[in-house]
Short mmCIF file of C-alpha atoms in Angstrom, two decimals:
data_model
loop_
_atom_site.label_atom_id
_atom_site.label_comp_id
_atom_site.label_asym_id
_atom_site.label_seq_id
_atom_site.Cartn_x
_atom_site.Cartn_y
_atom_site.Cartn_z
CA MET A 1 -0.08 0.07 -0.02
CA LEU A 2 2.75 2.42 0.79
CA LYS A 3 5.19 1.45 -1.78
CA TYR A 4 6.67 4.31 -3.64
CA PHE A 5 6.40 5.64 -7.06
CA PHE A 6 10.23 5.80 -7.51
CA VAL A 7 10.44 3.32 -10.38
CA SER A 8 9.10 6.13 -12.64
CA VAL A 9 11.38 8.82 -11.32
CA LEU A 10 13.24 10.48 -14.17
CA VAL A 11 16.72 11.10 -12.82
CA ILE A 12 18.26 13.65 -15.25
CA GLY A 13 21.44 12.41 -16.74
CA ILE A 14 21.69 9.08 -15.28
CA TYR A 15 24.25 6.69 -16.49
CA SER A 16 25.89 3.74 -14.99
CA SER A 17 29.19 1.86 -15.29
CA CYS A 18 28.35 -1.46 -13.63
CA SER A 19 30.44 -3.71 -15.82
CA LYS A 20 33.62 -5.18 -14.63
CA GLU A 21 36.34 -3.51 -16.43
CA ASN A 22 40.03 -3.06 -15.83
CA VAL A 23 41.30 0.58 -16.32
CA SER A 24 44.79 -0.61 -16.67
CA ALA A 25 46.84 -3.67 -15.74
CA ASP A 26 47.77 -2.35 -12.43
CA SER A 27 44.41 -0.90 -11.29
CA VAL A 28 41.57 -2.48 -9.30
CA ALA A 29 38.67 -3.60 -11.30
CA ALA A 30 35.26 -2.24 -10.91
CA SER A 31 32.89 -4.87 -9.57
CA THR A 32 29.01 -5.54 -9.50
CA GLN A 33 27.89 -8.20 -7.11
CA LEU A 34 24.05 -8.84 -6.93
CA ASN A 35 21.94 -10.43 -4.19
CA ILE A 36 24.93 -11.16 -1.84
CA ALA A 37 23.66 -12.67 1.31
CA TYR A 38 24.53 -10.98 4.65
CA ALA A 39 22.40 -13.62 6.86
CA ALA A 40 20.48 -16.76 6.33
CA ASP A 41 16.97 -15.38 5.37
CA PRO A 42 16.37 -14.98 1.58
CA LEU A 43 15.38 -11.33 2.18
CA GLN A 44 18.74 -10.66 3.87
CA ASN A 45 20.71 -9.59 0.90
CA MET A 46 22.21 -6.77 -0.94
CA ASP A 47 23.60 -5.43 -4.26
CA ILE A 48 27.09 -4.25 -4.10
CA TYR A 49 28.74 -1.79 -6.55
CA LEU A 50 32.48 -1.33 -6.17
CA PRO A 51 34.26 1.34 -8.05
CA ALA A 52 37.54 0.89 -10.02
CA ASN A 53 40.66 1.99 -8.53
CA ARG A 54 39.36 1.65 -4.99
CA SER A 55 41.35 1.72 -1.81
CA ALA A 56 40.74 0.83 1.86
CA PHE A 57 42.22 4.26 2.77
CA THR A 58 40.18 6.43 0.56
CA THR A 59 37.11 4.62 -1.04
CA LYS A 60 33.89 5.83 1.04
CA VAL A 61 30.80 3.64 1.41
CA LEU A 62 27.19 4.59 0.65
CA VAL A 63 24.57 2.28 2.17
CA MET A 64 21.11 2.72 0.74
CA ILE A 65 17.85 1.46 2.31
CA HIS A 66 14.62 1.18 0.50
CA GLY A 67 11.14 2.00 1.97
CA GLY A 68 7.86 0.38 1.83
CA ALA A 69 6.26 0.92 5.37
CA TRP A 70 8.57 -1.67 6.86
CA SER A 71 6.28 -4.23 5.13
CA SER A 72 6.76 -4.11 1.47
CA GLY A 73 9.24 -2.94 -1.26
CA ASP A 74 12.49 -4.19 -2.44
CA LYS A 75 15.98 -2.81 -3.15
CA ALA A 76 15.11 -2.93 -6.76
CA ASP A 77 12.73 0.12 -5.95
CA PHE A 78 15.93 1.96 -5.37
CA ASN A 79 17.66 1.26 -8.67
CA ALA A 80 17.13 4.81 -9.96
CA TYR A 81 18.52 6.17 -6.68
CA VAL A 82 21.54 3.76 -7.03
CA ASP A 83 22.25 4.86 -10.49
CA THR A 84 22.26 8.62 -9.90
CA MET A 85 24.32 8.31 -6.64
CA LYS A 86 26.86 6.11 -8.61
CA ARG A 87 27.11 8.81 -11.22
CA ARG A 88 27.39 11.67 -8.59
CA LEU A 89 29.58 10.00 -6.16
CA SER A 90 31.75 7.87 -8.62
CA THR A 91 34.44 6.91 -6.27
CA TYR A 92 32.04 5.59 -3.69
CA ALA A 93 31.26 1.84 -2.97
CA VAL A 94 27.57 1.64 -3.01
CA PHE A 95 25.56 -1.15 -0.98
CA ASN A 96 21.69 -1.46 -1.77
CA ILE A 97 20.26 -3.52 0.92
CA ASN A 98 17.13 -5.62 1.47
CA TYR A 99 15.69 -6.48 4.79
CA ARG A 100 12.91 -8.74 6.25
CA LEU A 101 9.50 -7.28 5.97
CA ALA A 102 6.89 -7.10 8.52
CA THR A 103 3.70 -9.22 7.95
CA GLY A 104 1.62 -8.29 10.89
CA THR A 105 2.33 -11.75 12.58
CA SER A 106 5.99 -12.10 11.94
CA ASN A 107 9.02 -9.89 11.55
CA ILE A 108 7.54 -7.15 13.64
CA PHE A 109 9.89 -4.43 14.70
CA PRO A 110 12.85 -4.37 15.53
CA THR A 111 13.37 -7.02 12.79
CA GLN A 112 14.13 -4.46 10.26
CA GLU A 113 16.44 -2.39 12.61
CA ASN A 114 18.41 -5.59 13.48
CA ASP A 115 18.72 -6.48 9.61
CA VAL A 116 20.17 -2.99 8.85
CA LYS A 117 22.62 -3.54 11.64
CA ALA A 118 23.52 -6.98 10.45
CA ALA A 119 24.04 -5.64 6.99
CA ILE A 120 26.46 -2.83 8.15
CA GLU A 121 28.32 -5.46 10.28
CA PHE A 122 28.68 -7.81 7.16
CA ILE A 123 29.81 -4.80 5.06
CA TYR A 124 32.45 -3.74 7.60
CA SER A 125 33.71 -7.38 8.18
CA LYS A 126 34.50 -7.57 4.33
CA ARG A 127 36.21 -4.27 4.26
CA ASN A 128 39.71 -5.65 3.48
CA GLU A 129 38.16 -7.91 0.74
CA TYR A 130 36.20 -5.07 -0.66
CA LEU A 131 38.87 -2.45 -0.33
CA ILE A 132 36.75 0.21 1.33
CA SER A 133 37.32 2.79 4.06
CA ASP A 134 35.43 3.28 7.37
CA LYS A 135 33.58 6.33 6.28
CA TYR A 136 30.14 5.46 5.77
CA ILE A 137 27.08 7.44 4.63
CA LEU A 138 23.58 5.95 5.08
CA LEU A 139 20.74 7.07 2.79
CA GLY A 140 17.19 5.86 2.89
CA ALA A 141 13.62 6.95 1.99
CA SER A 142 10.23 6.67 4.07
CA ALA A 143 10.70 3.57 6.24
CA GLY A 144 14.22 3.16 4.91
CA ALA A 145 15.08 6.72 5.95
CA HIS A 146 13.66 5.83 9.47
CA LEU A 147 16.12 2.72 9.50
CA ALA A 148 18.99 4.81 8.33
CA LEU A 149 18.54 7.48 10.89
CA LEU A 150 18.10 4.96 13.69
CA GLN A 151 21.17 3.02 12.81
CA SER A 152 23.22 6.12 12.36
CA TYR A 153 22.25 7.69 15.77
CA LYS A 154 21.76 4.54 17.75
CA TYR A 155 24.96 2.59 17.14
CA SER A 156 28.41 3.58 16.87
CA SER A 157 29.70 -0.10 16.26
CA PRO A 158 31.15 -1.48 14.30
CA VAL A 159 31.24 1.82 12.44
CA LYS A 160 29.85 5.29 13.11
CA PRO A 161 28.39 6.96 9.87
CA LYS A 162 29.84 10.30 8.78
CA ALA A 163 26.54 11.45 7.45
CA VAL A 164 22.96 10.46 6.88
CA VAL A 165 20.24 11.28 4.15
CA ASP A 166 16.69 11.22 5.09
CA PHE A 167 14.12 11.29 2.39
CA PHE A 168 10.85 11.91 4.20
CA GLY A 169 11.34 9.39 6.83
CA PRO A 170 9.45 8.96 10.17
CA THR A 171 11.51 10.17 13.09
CA ASP A 172 9.20 9.70 16.14
CA MET A 173 7.22 6.64 16.22
CA VAL A 174 4.94 7.75 19.05
CA ASP A 175 3.89 10.77 16.93
CA MET A 176 3.35 8.58 13.90
CA TYR A 177 0.94 6.63 16.01
CA ASN A 178 -0.81 9.60 17.72
CA ASN A 179 -0.84 11.87 14.69
CA PRO A 180 -1.35 9.88 11.37
CA ALA A 181 -0.91 11.65 8.30
CA SER A 182 -3.90 10.08 6.74
CA VAL A 183 -5.95 7.02 6.75
CA PHE A 184 -3.19 5.15 4.85
CA VAL A 185 -0.96 5.17 7.89
CA SER A 186 -3.48 4.23 10.65
CA PRO A 187 -2.64 3.77 14.46
CA ALA A 188 -3.64 0.10 13.82
CA LEU A 189 -0.85 -0.17 11.13
CA ILE A 190 1.80 1.30 13.44
CA ALA A 191 0.63 -1.01 16.38
CA SER A 192 0.81 -4.08 14.26
CA LEU A 193 4.51 -3.04 13.23
CA MET A 194 5.42 -2.26 16.73
CA GLY A 195 3.70 -5.07 18.60
CA GLY A 196 1.30 -2.78 20.49
CA THR A 197 0.60 0.81 21.25
CA PRO A 198 2.66 3.46 22.84
CA THR A 199 0.78 2.76 26.01
CA SER A 200 1.03 -0.95 25.99
CA ASN A 201 4.61 -1.12 24.68
CA PRO A 202 6.34 2.23 25.36
CA ILE A 203 9.81 0.74 25.37
CA ILE A 204 9.68 -0.36 21.75
CA TYR A 205 8.29 3.06 20.59
CA SER A 206 11.06 4.87 22.53
CA GLN A 207 13.75 2.65 21.13
CA SER A 208 12.57 2.80 17.62
CA SER A 209 12.37 6.56 17.33
CA PRO A 210 15.52 8.16 15.83
CA ILE A 211 14.75 11.59 17.42
CA ASN A 212 15.26 10.09 20.89
CA PHE A 213 18.93 9.32 20.18
CA VAL A 214 20.03 12.59 18.86
CA SER A 215 22.83 14.26 20.92
CA ALA A 216 26.01 16.21 20.12
CA VAL A 217 28.03 12.91 20.50
CA SER A 218 25.69 10.46 18.72
CA ALA A 219 24.26 12.44 15.58
CA MET A 220 26.14 13.42 12.58
CA PRO A 221 25.67 15.63 9.71
CA THR A 222 22.11 15.06 8.49
CA ILE A 223 20.16 16.15 5.44
CA MET A 224 16.29 15.91 5.47
CA LEU A 225 13.96 16.18 2.39
CA HIS A 226 10.32 16.39 2.76
CA GLY A 227 7.15 17.11 0.68
CA GLY A 228 4.46 19.43 2.07
CA THR A 229 1.65 17.22 0.70
CA ASP A 230 3.03 13.99 1.99
CA PRO A 231 -0.06 11.85 2.71
CA LEU A 232 1.98 9.19 4.66
CA VAL A 233 4.69 10.99 6.93
CA ARG A 234 3.91 14.40 8.15
CA ALA A 235 6.53 16.94 7.29
CA SER A 236 6.47 17.81 11.04
CA GLN A 237 8.59 14.58 11.62
CA SER A 238 11.37 16.19 9.72
CA VAL A 239 10.77 19.68 11.52
CA ALA A 240 11.06 17.90 14.82
CA LEU A 241 14.23 16.13 13.96
CA GLN A 242 15.73 19.44 12.77
CA THR A 243 14.89 21.28 15.93
CA LYS A 244 16.46 18.37 17.89
CA LEU A 245 19.67 18.52 15.71
CA ASN A 246 19.78 22.36 16.07
CA THR A 247 19.68 22.23 19.77
CA ALA A 248 22.42 19.52 19.91
CA GLY A 249 24.48 21.67 17.76
CA VAL A 250 24.59 19.11 14.97
CA ILE A 251 25.10 20.16 11.26
CA ASN A 252 21.98 19.63 9.32
CA GLN A 253 19.88 20.75 6.33
CA TYR A 254 16.11 20.66 6.00
CA VAL A 255 14.85 20.70 2.39
CA TYR A 256 11.17 21.37 1.98
CA TYR A 257 9.12 21.04 -1.16
CA PRO A 258 5.79 22.58 -0.57
CA LEU A 259 4.11 20.67 -3.40
CA GLY A 260 5.95 17.50 -2.94
CA GLY A 261 4.07 14.27 -1.99
CA HIS A 262 5.59 10.94 -0.79
CA GLY A 263 8.19 10.20 -3.31
CA ASP A 264 6.01 11.04 -6.38
CA TRP A 265 8.04 14.32 -6.99
CA ASP A 266 8.44 15.67 -10.33
CA ASN A 267 11.71 15.55 -12.23
CA ALA A 268 12.77 19.06 -11.35
CA THR A 269 12.23 18.31 -7.64
CA TYR A 270 14.21 15.22 -7.76
CA PHE A 271 17.10 16.89 -9.76
CA ASP A 272 17.14 19.59 -7.09
CA ALA A 273 17.14 17.01 -4.36
CA PHE A 274 20.00 15.02 -5.69
CA ASN A 275 21.98 18.22 -6.14
CA LYS A 276 21.50 19.22 -2.63
CA VAL A 277 22.19 15.75 -1.23
CA GLN A 278 25.40 15.56 -3.38
CA ALA A 279 26.61 19.05 -2.16
CA PHE A 280 25.77 18.19 1.44
CA ILE A 281 27.82 14.94 1.31
CA THR A 282 30.61 16.49 -0.46
CA VAL A 283 31.10 19.29 2.02
CA ASN A 284 30.57 17.17 5.19
CA VAL A 285 32.22 14.01 4.51
CA GLN A 286 35.91 14.30 3.93
#
């Protein structure tokens, strides 16, 4: 019900260089590895795009997390995002991950949080094989942005991300329950995901809200992008996060598109959004 409309996104100027090519006899070849398992479940897999001439000292890592209300979606939904980020950040290693999806009776939260953590741990464990550095950026959309923010702020092991990119993600799960943006994200849906209400299960709501883990020590540069007509996640979720980041003195940028919905943005909006994301990462991740 809450899958995006990203497949039809026109990302202006996209091109990809995913083939395995040797630039010279002495260089490290680019490599694309699809559906690599990071744990036992069939949904615990990722696509890996390693650039040519990479180095464990210099090659930064971009981890991308799809959305879909924690209960649907697939990393393939993010293919357009992957292509444009590979072009814009051509020296980065890109990891596009899947995770187990909630069904209402199984894989309830924090299954998805745990899977993102496991994926990060897997990538880090392969750092010498992949020839990648410990400079990570996490990028997600909607539920994927919530997971990116939660991983970034809550955990510093095995690696603390240098920046996080949040496309219209939930930041406060209690507010998601109490103030639904529309009937499409009902309190019942949130309660099903979380295994109860904020009253019956307050700890899981607290522990699953990225906004609760913001501090001057835990948080890192964060860019938030949100549409003013989003029918699934209120823009106030991003505003509240920005307020918390400002109070903690954490570098951040809030990009607001008054006419933007939940991912069904027009081409000009997406082009502007990716320009801003690229600029933010370039300035804040050295």
